mmCIF file of C-alpha atoms in Angstrom:
data_model
loop_
_atom_site.group_PDB
_atom_site.id
_atom_site.type_symbol
_atom_site.label_atom_id
_atom_site.label_comp_id
_atom_site.label_asym_id
_atom_site.label_seq_id
_atom_site.Cartn_x
_atom_site.Cartn_y
_atom_site.Cartn_z
ATOM 1 C CA MET O 1 0.000 0.000 0.000
ATOM 2 C CA ILE O 2 2.784 2.424 0.877
ATOM 3 C CA HIS O 3 4.530 1.870 -2.455
ATOM 4 C CA ILE O 4 1.402 3.158 -4.237
ATOM 5 C CA LEU O 5 1.396 6.295 -2.098
ATOM 6 C CA ILE O 6 5.041 6.907 -2.967
ATOM 7 C CA GLU O 7 4.359 6.285 -6.655
ATOM 8 C CA TYR O 8 1.870 9.164 -6.536
ATOM 9 C CA ASN O 9 4.254 11.313 -4.468
ATOM 10 C CA VAL O 10 2.180 10.992 -1.308
ATOM 11 C CA TYR O 11 4.700 10.061 1.333
ATOM 12 C CA PRO O 12 3.595 8.480 4.608
ATOM 13 C CA SER O 13 4.956 11.486 6.504
ATOM 14 C CA HIS O 14 2.414 13.666 4.662
ATOM 15 C CA LEU O 15 -0.537 11.653 5.940
ATOM 16 C CA LYS O 16 -2.437 12.530 9.056
ATOM 17 C CA PHE O 17 -2.510 9.915 11.793
ATOM 18 C CA ILE O 18 -6.255 9.342 11.397
ATOM 19 C CA VAL O 19 -5.807 8.533 7.688
ATOM 20 C CA VAL O 20 -3.162 5.944 8.504
ATOM 21 C CA VAL O 21 -5.433 4.389 11.143
ATOM 22 C CA GLU O 22 -8.297 4.147 8.636
ATOM 23 C CA MET O 23 -5.987 2.616 6.022
ATOM 24 C CA LYS O 24 -4.877 -0.012 8.523
ATOM 25 C CA LYS O 25 -8.481 -0.801 9.461
ATOM 26 C CA PHE O 26 -9.389 -1.233 5.801
ATOM 27 C CA ALA O 27 -6.368 -3.448 5.091
ATOM 28 C CA ASN O 28 -7.166 -5.574 8.135
ATOM 29 C CA ALA O 29 -10.795 -5.994 7.029
ATOM 30 C CA VAL O 30 -9.703 -7.053 3.529
ATOM 31 C CA ALA O 31 -7.217 -9.553 4.945
ATOM 32 C CA SER O 32 -9.785 -10.934 7.386
ATOM 33 C CA ILE O 33 -12.214 -11.663 4.570
ATOM 34 C CA SER O 34 -9.651 -13.016 2.117
ATOM 35 C CA VAL O 35 -8.177 -15.607 4.491
ATOM 36 C CA THR O 36 -11.580 -17.255 4.859
ATOM 37 C CA ARG O 37 -11.764 -18.026 1.130
ATOM 38 C CA LYS O 38 -9.950 -20.364 -1.217
ATOM 39 C CA GLY O 39 -7.598 -19.096 -3.884
ATOM 40 C CA GLY O 40 -5.375 -16.111 -4.447
ATOM 41 C CA ILE O 41 -6.888 -13.251 -6.388
ATOM 42 C CA HIS O 42 -10.344 -14.822 -6.185
ATOM 43 C CA SER O 43 -10.246 -14.638 -2.392
ATOM 44 C CA MET O 44 -9.970 -10.855 -2.424
ATOM 45 C CA PRO O 45 -13.268 -9.212 -1.442
ATOM 46 C CA LYS O 46 -15.085 -6.644 -3.515
ATOM 47 C CA LEU O 47 -15.169 -3.129 -2.107
ATOM 48 C CA GLU O 48 -18.853 -3.531 -1.176
ATOM 49 C CA GLU O 49 -17.964 -6.519 1.014
ATOM 50 C CA VAL O 50 -15.478 -4.665 3.168
#
């Protein structure tokens, strides 16, 4: 996730703490859903599921 921010010239130091917390919550929710499913890419949830 951080490499995408850097690619768009948005460095982690430019983010507010609350944004980082929300990003971590989102990433954790995605991971929690994906580990309950079989497969690689197919296990990734759609945005509506998160």
